[in-house]
XYZ file of C-alpha atoms in Angstrom:
732
model
C 3.976 -49.549 -7.728
C 4.057 -47.850 -4.168
C 6.112 -44.973 -5.004
C 3.976 -44.027 -7.958
C 0.915 -44.340 -5.826
C 2.712 -42.121 -3.521
C 3.541 -39.553 -6.106
C 0.174 -39.555 -7.608
C -1.259 -38.725 -4.010
C 1.342 -35.757 -3.695
C 0.387 -34.456 -7.013
C -3.309 -34.609 -5.793
C -2.451 -32.812 -2.704
C -0.361 -30.221 -4.229
C -2.864 -29.090 -7.142
C -5.732 -29.654 -4.686
C -3.989 -26.920 -2.241
C -3.473 -24.629 -5.335
C -6.741 -24.825 -6.675
C -8.282 -23.819 -3.180
C -6.353 -20.538 -3.350
C -8.162 -19.298 -6.356
C -11.837 -18.158 -6.672
C -14.289 -21.035 -7.636
C -14.969 -19.176 -10.897
C -11.404 -19.798 -11.763
C -10.727 -23.250 -10.776
C -11.783 -25.047 -14.007
C -9.530 -23.228 -16.402
C -6.804 -23.628 -13.807
C -7.350 -27.496 -13.224
C -7.641 -28.006 -16.815
C -4.398 -26.463 -17.780
C -2.505 -27.958 -14.695
C -3.546 -31.420 -15.144
C -2.635 -31.447 -18.906
C -4.704 -34.009 -19.981
C -4.408 -36.512 -17.119
C -8.292 -37.074 -16.670
C -7.538 -39.003 -13.480
C -5.585 -36.548 -11.795
C -8.216 -34.069 -12.873
C -11.217 -36.230 -11.453
C -9.038 -36.648 -8.028
C -8.437 -33.123 -7.505
C -11.827 -31.663 -8.592
C -13.511 -34.755 -6.015
C -11.559 -33.322 -3.103
C -12.522 -29.869 -4.097
C -16.222 -31.012 -4.138
C -15.750 -32.638 -0.772
C -14.208 -29.585 0.862
C -15.987 -26.727 -0.443
C -19.183 -27.784 -2.757
C -18.797 -28.114 -6.815
C -16.581 -26.502 -8.777
C -18.055 -24.072 -11.226
C -17.387 -24.956 -14.940
C -16.479 -28.834 -14.260
C -18.458 -31.298 -15.873
C -17.278 -34.699 -14.266
C -19.200 -36.771 -16.861
C -16.897 -35.169 -19.597
C -13.879 -36.521 -18.538
C -14.410 -39.433 -15.838
C -16.104 -42.671 -15.966
C -18.792 -43.549 -13.263
C -16.929 -46.461 -12.182
C -13.612 -44.242 -11.752
C -15.615 -41.446 -9.938
C -17.098 -44.187 -7.474
C -13.607 -45.492 -6.980
C -12.231 -42.018 -6.118
C -15.047 -40.850 -4.038
C -14.887 -44.025 -2.020
C -11.297 -43.333 -1.377
C -11.211 -39.822 -0.874
C -14.508 -39.517 1.282
C -12.810 -41.140 3.869
C -10.062 -38.872 3.669
C -12.140 -35.958 4.365
C -13.934 -37.189 7.335
C -14.598 -34.169 9.770
C -15.255 -34.525 13.074
C -18.750 -35.849 14.248
C -21.257 -34.331 16.914
C -20.226 -35.356 20.190
C -16.671 -36.056 19.278
C -13.780 -35.205 21.736
C -11.187 -33.050 20.304
C -8.564 -32.601 23.001
C -10.658 -31.621 26.261
C -13.638 -29.947 23.947
C -16.793 -31.642 22.490
C -18.133 -30.897 19.580
C -21.304 -29.572 19.679
C -22.929 -28.599 16.141
C -21.076 -27.441 12.802
C -20.965 -23.702 12.471
C -19.081 -23.548 9.199
C -17.068 -24.949 6.554
C -14.202 -23.627 4.228
C -11.382 -24.682 2.081
C -9.134 -25.561 5.009
C -11.365 -26.347 8.022
C -14.483 -26.948 9.563
C -15.453 -24.703 12.634
C -17.554 -26.217 15.489
C -19.461 -25.067 18.182
C -17.839 -26.984 21.161
C -17.892 -27.031 24.854
C -15.555 -28.080 27.711
C -15.806 -31.680 28.140
C -13.319 -32.457 30.971
C -15.442 -30.857 34.050
C -12.737 -28.133 34.650
C -14.970 -25.260 34.067
C -17.938 -24.477 31.910
C -17.301 -22.581 28.455
C -18.624 -22.640 25.157
C -16.030 -22.111 22.129
C -15.530 -21.982 18.418
C -13.058 -24.748 17.694
C -11.443 -24.932 13.982
C -10.103 -28.220 12.729
C -8.208 -28.968 10.118
C -9.855 -31.093 7.198
C -8.289 -34.506 7.105
C -8.069 -34.237 3.165
C -5.634 -31.476 3.627
C -2.421 -33.326 4.102
C 0.327 -31.209 2.038
C 3.095 -29.623 4.213
C 1.947 -26.402 2.979
C -1.654 -26.684 4.193
C -0.364 -27.603 7.641
C 1.995 -24.723 7.888
C -0.907 -22.291 6.921
C -3.131 -23.715 9.625
C -0.576 -23.466 12.363
C 0.585 -20.113 11.201
C -2.898 -18.979 11.776
C -2.596 -20.349 15.514
C 0.747 -18.741 15.890
C -0.709 -15.327 14.800
C -3.820 -15.525 17.027
C -1.338 -16.307 19.953
C 0.398 -12.942 19.570
C -3.188 -10.923 19.331
C -4.937 -9.600 22.576
C -7.266 -6.648 21.423
C -10.856 -6.319 22.739
C -12.181 -6.166 19.264
C -10.315 -9.468 18.251
C -11.585 -12.679 18.767
C -9.343 -14.260 21.224
C -7.154 -17.574 20.804
C -7.999 -19.854 23.890
C -6.495 -23.178 23.134
C -4.992 -25.394 20.316
C -3.277 -28.750 19.767
C -3.428 -31.778 17.603
C -6.165 -34.721 17.339
C -5.372 -38.465 17.720
C -4.638 -38.513 13.951
C -2.197 -35.580 13.842
C -4.768 -32.988 12.878
C -4.325 -29.282 14.348
C -7.124 -27.360 15.694
C -7.391 -24.338 17.377
C -10.069 -22.955 19.806
C -11.245 -19.479 19.735
C -13.621 -17.067 21.763
C -17.345 -17.890 20.527
C -18.751 -14.732 19.252
C -22.685 -14.399 19.186
C -23.326 -11.915 16.886
C -24.385 -10.457 13.223
C -21.931 -9.388 10.501
C -21.460 -5.763 10.886
C -23.018 -4.569 7.742
C -26.124 -6.531 8.708
C -26.056 -5.414 12.483
C -25.923 -1.602 11.122
C -28.886 -2.155 8.708
C -30.887 -4.215 11.123
C -30.461 -1.741 14.192
C -30.987 1.250 11.763
C -27.854 2.696 12.878
C -27.087 6.557 12.196
C -23.878 8.054 10.988
C -21.967 8.506 13.857
C -22.856 4.971 15.409
C -21.440 3.265 12.183
C -18.205 5.244 12.337
C -17.877 4.352 15.910
C -17.948 0.728 15.098
C -15.579 1.116 11.998
C -12.993 2.851 14.688
C -12.859 -0.082 16.639
C -12.483 -2.395 14.064
C -9.628 -0.361 12.459
C -8.131 -0.101 16.021
C -7.934 -4.014 16.194
C -6.060 -4.242 12.674
C -3.772 -1.525 14.042
C -3.110 -3.475 17.332
C -2.267 -6.351 14.721
C 0.026 -4.339 12.702
C 2.094 -3.325 15.694
C 2.734 -7.225 16.075
C 3.638 -7.361 12.147
C 0.638 -9.222 11.215
C -1.463 -8.170 8.275
C -5.037 -9.449 7.898
C -5.482 -9.403 4.205
C -9.214 -10.590 4.412
C -10.881 -7.826 6.059
C -14.742 -8.125 5.026
C -18.037 -7.542 6.820
C -18.784 -11.239 7.141
C -15.376 -11.464 9.161
C -16.337 -8.862 11.574
C -19.256 -9.946 14.052
C -21.306 -7.476 16.212
C -22.718 -8.615 19.626
C -25.879 -7.314 21.065
C -23.756 -5.102 23.118
C -22.431 -3.320 20.232
C -19.046 -4.567 20.272
C -17.374 -5.663 17.005
C -15.264 -8.634 16.803
C -12.694 -9.061 14.267
C -12.546 -12.836 13.089
C -10.714 -15.253 10.699
C -6.880 -14.786 10.406
C -6.677 -18.015 8.392
C -4.717 -16.188 5.331
C -3.184 -13.471 7.573
C 0.593 -12.955 7.098
C 3.435 -12.427 9.291
C 5.554 -9.624 7.959
C 8.613 -11.341 9.792
C 8.167 -15.039 9.537
C 9.948 -16.928 12.165
C 13.572 -17.449 11.096
C 13.290 -21.499 11.053
C 10.237 -21.281 9.307
C 9.863 -21.069 5.249
C 7.450 -18.371 3.996
C 4.318 -19.664 2.430
C 4.421 -20.118 -1.305
C 3.407 -17.308 -3.685
C 0.377 -19.646 -4.244
C -0.850 -19.519 -0.748
C -0.113 -15.649 -0.549
C -2.524 -14.838 -3.306
C -5.709 -16.351 -1.448
C -8.150 -13.349 -1.495
C -11.927 -12.658 -1.713
C -12.165 -10.745 -4.913
C -14.611 -8.192 -3.690
C -12.533 -7.318 -0.961
C -9.266 -7.563 -2.601
C -6.717 -4.754 -2.762
C -4.788 -3.967 -6.234
C -1.664 -5.208 -4.956
C -3.445 -8.299 -4.165
C -5.163 -8.870 -7.502
C -1.679 -8.169 -9.161
C 0.325 -10.667 -6.908
C 2.572 -7.788 -5.711
C 4.059 -7.498 -2.212
C 1.416 -7.308 0.635
C 2.167 -4.695 3.318
C -0.177 -3.107 5.901
C -1.315 -0.943 3.453
C -3.392 -3.523 1.919
C -5.584 -3.741 5.172
C -5.924 0.134 5.091
C -7.524 -0.362 1.514
C -9.777 -3.213 2.996
C -10.728 -1.034 5.724
C -11.645 1.665 3.006
C -14.013 -0.784 1.241
C -15.496 -1.528 4.716
C -15.767 2.032 5.473
C -17.396 2.689 2.056
C -20.210 -0.262 2.600
C -21.132 1.126 5.927
C -21.638 4.410 4.586
C -23.441 3.498 1.431
C -25.034 -0.036 1.973
C -23.112 -1.080 -1.171
C -19.713 -2.517 -2.060
C -17.157 -0.793 -4.247
C -16.692 -3.437 -6.913
C -20.052 -5.191 -8.027
C -18.224 -8.248 -9.598
C -20.307 -10.949 -11.439
C -20.016 -14.431 -10.258
C -18.725 -15.506 -13.537
C -16.184 -12.520 -13.978
C -12.894 -13.854 -15.380
C -9.472 -13.027 -13.566
C -8.719 -10.080 -16.246
C -12.327 -8.361 -15.608
C -11.736 -8.720 -11.748
C -8.191 -7.014 -12.279
C -9.356 -4.257 -14.551
C -12.470 -3.514 -11.950
C -9.995 -3.444 -9.079
C -6.930 -1.750 -10.600
C -8.204 0.642 -13.258
C -11.741 1.381 -12.380
C -12.201 4.734 -10.537
C -13.510 4.509 -7.266
C -16.854 6.332 -6.853
C -17.292 8.973 -4.042
C -19.774 7.574 -1.260
C -21.842 10.517 -1.216
C -22.607 9.918 -5.327
C -23.386 6.467 -4.333
C -25.909 7.469 -1.873
C -27.424 10.249 -4.091
C -27.579 7.837 -6.926
C -29.773 5.441 -4.585
C -32.035 8.186 -3.532
C -32.633 9.497 -7.221
C -33.200 5.652 -7.812
C -35.909 4.882 -5.153
C -33.488 2.573 -3.847
C -33.000 2.759 0.036
C -29.725 4.186 1.141
C -28.280 3.179 4.648
C -30.891 4.400 6.897
C -30.310 7.846 8.613
C -27.558 8.823 6.035
C -27.650 11.385 3.567
C -25.190 12.443 0.769
C -24.836 15.813 2.362
C -23.511 14.398 5.494
C -21.005 12.402 3.991
C -19.999 14.521 0.944
C -16.405 16.339 1.512
C -14.371 14.885 4.468
C -15.722 11.451 4.378
C -15.251 11.412 0.741
C -11.969 12.345 1.179
C -11.298 9.897 3.871
C -12.492 6.780 1.915
C -10.958 7.575 -1.525
C -7.653 8.084 0.607
C -7.678 4.564 1.800
C -8.658 3.460 -1.413
C -5.758 5.045 -3.534
C -5.021 2.341 -6.075
C -1.217 3.064 -5.123
C -0.199 2.094 -1.728
C 2.087 4.703 -0.832
C -0.762 7.126 -1.439
C -3.207 5.735 1.304
C -2.803 6.484 4.848
C 0.429 5.437 6.166
C -1.390 3.008 8.735
C -4.757 2.229 10.296
C -3.982 4.605 13.258
C -3.833 7.454 10.594
C -7.173 6.371 9.200
C -8.769 6.334 12.785
C -7.408 9.827 13.383
C -9.048 11.166 10.257
C -11.998 9.330 11.115
C -12.241 10.825 14.781
C -11.071 14.152 13.577
C -14.127 14.359 11.427
C -16.361 13.202 14.318
C -15.101 16.003 16.565
C -15.518 18.892 13.847
C -11.627 19.111 13.347
C -9.899 19.326 9.963
C -8.700 16.059 8.204
C -5.503 15.174 6.816
C -7.067 13.553 3.759
C -7.143 15.605 0.646
C -7.863 14.994 -2.918
C -4.684 13.983 -5.004
C -3.779 16.921 -7.104
C -3.528 17.247 -10.817
C 0.270 17.666 -10.375
C 0.488 14.566 -8.603
C -1.384 12.529 -11.175
C 0.911 14.113 -13.682
C 3.932 13.592 -12.269
C 3.363 10.187 -11.458
C 2.467 9.691 -15.046
C 5.443 11.234 -16.548
C 7.858 9.275 -14.154
C 6.112 5.991 -15.383
C 6.319 6.825 -19.079
C 9.530 9.073 -19.220
C 10.263 7.649 -22.837
C 7.101 7.139 -24.178
C 4.904 9.897 -23.185
C 4.043 12.388 -25.956
C 2.608 16.020 -25.692
C -0.759 15.351 -26.800
C -0.998 12.452 -24.287
C 0.285 14.915 -21.761
C -2.425 17.453 -22.636
C -5.219 15.066 -22.325
C -4.169 13.928 -18.924
C -3.750 17.533 -17.714
C -7.211 18.303 -18.867
C -9.001 15.657 -17.686
C -7.312 15.935 -13.993
C -8.028 19.311 -13.999
C -11.720 18.709 -14.756
C -12.212 16.414 -12.072
C -9.554 17.200 -9.320
C -8.681 20.999 -9.067
C -8.170 22.479 -5.803
C -6.157 25.333 -5.212
C -7.285 26.980 -1.833
C -8.955 24.702 0.910
C -10.678 27.427 2.583
C -12.549 28.899 -0.492
C -14.162 25.521 -1.931
C -17.134 27.254 -3.299
C -14.675 28.880 -5.948
C -13.344 25.453 -6.779
C -15.631 24.870 -10.008
C -14.790 28.383 -11.415
C -10.853 27.774 -10.781
C -11.277 24.230 -12.742
C -12.911 26.021 -15.658
C -10.414 28.826 -15.695
C -7.332 25.915 -15.368
C -8.910 24.073 -18.427
C -9.202 27.038 -20.367
C -5.354 28.005 -19.606
C -4.180 24.521 -20.327
C -5.917 24.530 -23.712
C -4.277 27.616 -24.602
C -0.915 26.313 -23.612
C -1.035 23.122 -25.579
C -2.783 24.010 -28.396
C 0.163 23.750 -30.734
C 1.102 20.226 -28.790
C -2.449 18.655 -29.364
C -2.155 19.427 -33.114
C 1.058 17.107 -33.485
C 3.561 19.921 -34.146
C 6.259 17.950 -31.806
C 7.328 14.686 -31.391
C 7.066 12.049 -28.430
C 9.198 11.403 -25.797
C 11.074 12.857 -22.802
C 12.264 15.989 -24.855
C 8.936 16.862 -26.058
C 7.147 16.209 -22.325
C 10.032 18.560 -21.051
C 8.962 21.180 -23.861
C 5.391 20.908 -22.450
C 6.344 21.836 -18.970
C 8.721 24.752 -20.312
C 5.912 26.149 -22.443
C 3.332 26.004 -19.426
C 5.519 27.428 -16.855
C 6.229 30.514 -19.049
C 2.705 31.154 -19.854
C 1.709 30.612 -16.419
C 4.406 33.297 -15.342
C 3.157 35.933 -17.864
C -0.468 35.367 -18.438
C -2.245 34.776 -15.246
C -0.860 37.938 -13.520
C -4.647 38.890 -12.905
C -5.323 35.559 -11.581
C -2.576 35.365 -8.568
C -4.040 32.287 -6.768
C -4.398 30.386 -10.039
C -1.208 31.441 -11.312
C 0.558 30.183 -7.789
C -0.900 27.024 -7.923
C -0.018 26.435 -11.636
C 3.730 27.723 -10.994
C 3.829 25.143 -7.906
C 2.465 22.290 -10.302
C 4.923 22.788 -12.960
C 7.945 23.133 -10.421
C 6.849 19.929 -8.919
C 6.681 18.410 -12.545
C 10.397 19.581 -13.169
C 11.307 18.090 -10.085
C 10.050 14.371 -11.093
C 11.585 14.692 -14.525
C 14.975 15.638 -12.527
C 15.259 19.071 -13.952
C 15.820 20.768 -10.546
C 17.442 23.694 -11.762
C 14.111 24.431 -14.095
C 11.999 24.158 -11.049
C 13.410 26.749 -9.016
C 12.265 29.811 -10.580
C 8.606 28.696 -10.787
C 8.616 27.324 -7.306
C 10.229 30.820 -5.951
C 7.512 32.645 -7.808
C 5.001 30.639 -6.387
C 5.781 31.000 -2.956
C 6.263 34.598 -3.209
C 2.739 34.791 -4.590
C 1.331 32.814 -1.678
C 3.365 34.580 0.829
C 2.037 37.575 -0.143
C -1.655 36.572 -0.199
C -2.004 33.855 2.422
C -1.687 33.903 6.026
C 1.638 33.298 7.726
C 1.175 30.065 8.742
C -0.947 28.662 5.907
C 0.062 25.020 5.141
C 0.005 25.863 1.230
C 3.109 28.126 1.968
C 4.488 25.205 3.591
C 4.107 23.012 0.912
C 5.419 25.328 -1.551
C 8.705 26.112 0.439
C 9.162 22.265 0.984
C 9.229 22.033 -2.909
C 11.533 24.735 -3.118
C 14.066 23.759 -0.661
C 14.101 20.035 -1.936
C 14.965 21.428 -5.495
C 17.575 23.542 -4.313
C 19.027 20.911 -2.193
C 19.031 18.457 -5.323
C 20.346 21.426 -7.683
C 23.401 21.845 -5.568
C 22.692 25.215 -4.114
C 22.720 23.757 -0.567
C 22.809 26.883 1.710
C 19.702 28.562 -0.076
C 17.813 25.506 0.290
C 18.116 25.786 4.286
C 15.601 28.976 4.734
C 12.494 27.415 2.950
C 12.870 24.157 4.728
C 13.152 25.629 8.122
C 10.114 27.847 7.141
C 7.997 25.120 6.193
C 9.268 23.131 9.336
C 7.387 26.199 11.611
C 4.665 26.543 9.265
C 3.631 22.969 9.883
C 4.659 22.866 13.493
C 2.281 25.813 13.940
C -0.731 24.680 11.984
C -0.289 20.764 13.031
C 1.894 20.465 16.124
C 5.060 18.593 16.200
C 3.910 15.056 15.804
C 2.341 15.853 12.505
C 3.734 13.688 9.565
C 4.196 16.991 7.599
C 6.203 18.613 10.442
C 8.440 15.576 10.635
C 8.904 15.031 6.929
C 10.008 18.724 6.778
C 12.472 18.126 9.867
C 13.623 15.378 7.893
C 14.277 17.280 4.571
C 16.066 19.771 6.603
C 18.158 17.535 8.681
C 19.151 15.578 5.134
C 19.980 18.903 3.514
C 22.354 20.078 6.724
C 24.095 16.725 6.347
C 24.954 17.318 2.883
C 26.374 20.729 4.236
C 28.621 18.653 6.503
C 26.468 20.346 9.936
C 26.230 16.851 11.492
C 25.262 17.986 14.849
C 22.509 20.342 13.590
C 21.365 17.801 11.183
C 21.087 15.154 14.035
C 19.012 17.400 16.152
C 16.328 17.753 13.383
C 16.418 13.969 12.757
C 16.353 12.708 16.018
C 12.909 15.122 16.541
C 11.360 13.660 12.910
C 12.177 9.910 14.565
C 10.908 10.752 18.433
C 7.808 12.592 17.154
C 6.306 10.352 14.675
C 8.601 7.757 13.822
C 9.241 8.818 10.190
C 10.889 5.922 8.230
C 13.025 8.368 6.280
C 14.336 10.261 9.106
C 15.573 6.784 10.565
C 17.468 6.363 7.118
C 18.934 9.969 7.139
C 19.748 9.739 10.850
C 21.696 6.490 10.175
C 23.642 8.294 7.289
C 24.769 11.137 10.192
C 25.957 8.372 12.256
C 27.771 6.559 9.411
C 29.666 9.458 8.535
C 30.339 9.922 12.291
C 32.391 6.776 12.132
C 29.070 4.746 14.135
C 28.865 2.185 11.742
C 27.054 -0.405 14.329
C 24.420 2.205 15.193
C 24.087 3.116 11.781
C 23.564 -0.217 10.368
C 20.758 -0.963 13.140
C 18.820 2.230 11.949
C 19.193 1.418 8.278
C 17.579 -2.186 9.394
C 14.445 -0.462 11.139
C 13.822 2.114 8.119
C 13.813 -0.765 5.613
C 11.471 -2.708 7.829
C 9.091 0.143 8.146
C 9.292 1.201 4.639
C 8.877 -2.049 3.181
C 5.810 -2.763 5.374
C 4.405 0.724 4.679
C 5.328 1.148 0.522
C 6.223 -2.631 -0.361
C 9.857 -3.398 -1.477
C 10.178 -1.829 -4.924
C 9.224 2.161 -3.768
C 11.821 4.692 -4.328
C 12.645 5.338 -0.855
C 13.195 1.714 -0.330
C 15.781 1.832 -3.013
C 17.599 4.747 -1.775
C 17.633 3.090 1.858
C 19.340 0.341 0.188
C 21.776 2.463 -1.443
C 22.714 4.114 1.759
C 22.714 0.633 3.755
C 25.233 -0.756 0.896
C 27.548 2.426 1.146
C 27.546 1.761 4.942
C 28.267 -1.814 4.841
C 31.168 -1.122 2.465
C 32.695 0.818 5.006
C 32.244 -1.607 7.458
C 33.889 -4.185 5.615
C 30.968 -6.560 4.675
C 31.617 -6.230 0.920
C 29.257 -9.085 -0.208
C 26.442 -7.688 1.989
C 27.000 -4.373 0.092
C 26.861 -5.877 -3.341
C 23.501 -7.426 -2.611
C 22.197 -4.170 -1.178
C 23.474 -2.029 -4.395
C 22.538 -4.388 -6.692
C 18.975 -4.199 -5.508
C 19.218 -0.518 -5.479
C 20.251 -0.246 -8.991
C 17.355 -2.886 -9.858
C 14.610 -0.510 -7.859
C 15.958 2.940 -9.007
C 15.960 1.564 -12.720
C 12.419 0.398 -12.210
C 11.345 3.608 -10.709
C 13.423 6.378 -12.951
C 14.720 4.549 -15.665
C 18.253 3.979 -16.875
C 19.406 7.263 -17.417
C 18.279 9.477 -14.303
C 20.265 11.148 -11.527
C 19.195 8.839 -8.882
C 19.941 6.185 -10.941
C 23.428 7.358 -11.468
C 24.010 7.431 -7.486
C 23.523 3.954 -7.547
C 25.887 3.249 -10.062
C 28.403 5.348 -8.437
C 28.323 3.619 -4.969
C 28.094 0.565 -6.918
C 31.422 1.440 -8.773
C 33.013 2.158 -5.248
C 32.281 -1.153 -4.123
C 33.955 -2.826 -7.375
C 36.902 -0.714 -6.556
C 37.171 -1.981 -2.970
C 36.914 -5.434 -4.155
C 39.849 -4.978 -6.742
C 37.456 -4.900 -9.751
C 39.169 -2.236 -11.597
C 37.779 -2.610 -15.120
C 34.156 -2.829 -13.800
C 34.539 0.374 -11.136
C 35.784 2.313 -14.106
C 32.950 1.145 -16.409
C 30.089 2.080 -13.532
C 31.545 5.342 -12.423
C 32.050 6.645 -15.826
C 28.530 5.677 -16.866
C 27.236 7.310 -13.592
C 29.265 10.515 -14.357
C 28.113 10.872 -17.860
C 24.738 10.648 -16.633
C 25.199 13.291 -13.702
C 27.246 15.666 -16.018
C 24.668 15.516 -18.419
C 21.776 16.281 -16.112
C 23.425 18.588 -13.428
C 26.260 19.987 -15.123
C 30.080 20.065 -14.172
C 29.628 22.226 -11.153
C 27.014 20.490 -9.291
C 28.292 19.449 -5.901
C 27.869 15.793 -6.573
C 29.904 15.791 -9.898
C 33.827 16.489 -8.738
C 33.071 14.447 -5.703
C 32.111 11.788 -7.794
C 34.840 12.344 -10.560
C 37.439 12.282 -7.444
C 35.995 8.574 -6.498
């Protein structure tokens, strides 16, 4: 009987912890399913929730629980939830009054009671009813995280310990202030003052990121501004350590999905890997709110999980300036002292980049976001630009390589052009005219396709790009700026389709036009030169790829400086190409510069490749580890860059004799590559190649032959027999 009672208590604790992780509106549906008709279990868990956090939306206790049973449970469970009372001592601190209560703990105003010194603090005490190991671990992780953070805009941890009955507590700096949005409204702050407050918060977030801490719940109510005007970031209760202590199990996925829906990133809602990019997204939400006085997502209290996911993951983010303009038109009061014209343009672009649905298209760090906001304040150019139509189309084609139809591609091109065409940044006033011209041009190109005269699938998508590139090269000679943009865009589409040889003529033509019409160091020339150099590399025309990449490197260095991301990326591409040519010393010069100037993650990986081929395996393996850490933190664990890094790492482990470690890395490579590119793509073929070589090293001859033959078939079909990868692969 005692064992059964203990089992029942553990079930209650487990379901209670899991229910806490869900918004109140979702708990009834979750508990009804999880309890599977066990009314007593449902009653116990819901009573704990009532005591912890108020009534549970949708729960009607009378429908499933007798009054006697409810009284019995309430009597038993109320005692488990006894919080500290005013006047109680917790360690050397005396509780003065309750400040707030949440699902995990209660926060009190407390004062020093042992006479050592006088101090008023905020004391957070774990509620007595949360007895699960996971609940304790989560509370203690918050204390561990706060102990690592020291920043003027983060509320400091002062003390911590356990009560006599074993409950952990933590003592924090008590911040007397107002939520940042309330402070801005009540003080009627202008634009520059709001941006200054935001920068302070973003710098605090970046400080946490440097210590491998992701906050995951950035919102206005978690940022208090004191009367002196200093913002303080609070509540690391659901923060995440990117590198948990080796002796500590990571929190379960249930706990990882604690979120505030209005402030959740798309990857949080989808249950995907949470990285620093999620905090960048939430900073974007905060900046939007400070600029407009409104939230990006207006979710109803009764919104279902599906409605929340659609709103956050699928709905287009409005421009802040349009929200302010709408507020003025509807006679609602926008944020004081702000006008749509002050926000339109650069600030719109900054916010939209931070709020990109795809993590790898946001700012690479909170520091980059701060840099753009400061550039705006000082009147300098910003890095954020609207996504081009070509990026949107290439991502769509890559995700839907098999199923994409010509008609679908036509619709995507037309709608994207109508919204986002930008060809030359310094002639913005002509953008609308160019957009109309581009739509008309795309319509002419794809008339046959829109009428359904071709089928669906990859072949028809390639035909669409072939037709567009041909017409752009012959029909736009009287509109050279538009022609160059179209040719460069089709070249980028070819690259994402894996058709590198077909990309080269379009990119060469675009580069020629831009070189004749633009200033010598115009970044648009650099963008086109990088695309050309990369496609020449991938097509096997290695020596031809060096000049355009060197040219791009010099353009970016002149335009932005050595520490700029684009300059470092160009150096990285150049170093990778020089490595393929066998010029290891020259490759190392470029890659080390990219690593030292801006810590470029891909340069870490490519420099490791150089060291590997020079026989310095230990140094190479250390660099692969750094590259993976940086890439996973920035992009999640399934990005194409992470996949390729696993590939290089796996090959190095093979050379080092760690065949088991190599197998794990290369299997992960193939999984990511098939997810990103499909089963029939040159990038996927490279993963199969190295996995086949590993099988050969392990004496698995039949498996090695199968993998290598499959890889070779893919490469020969895409690249031809003369490509530099094919004979090397055949020899393997």
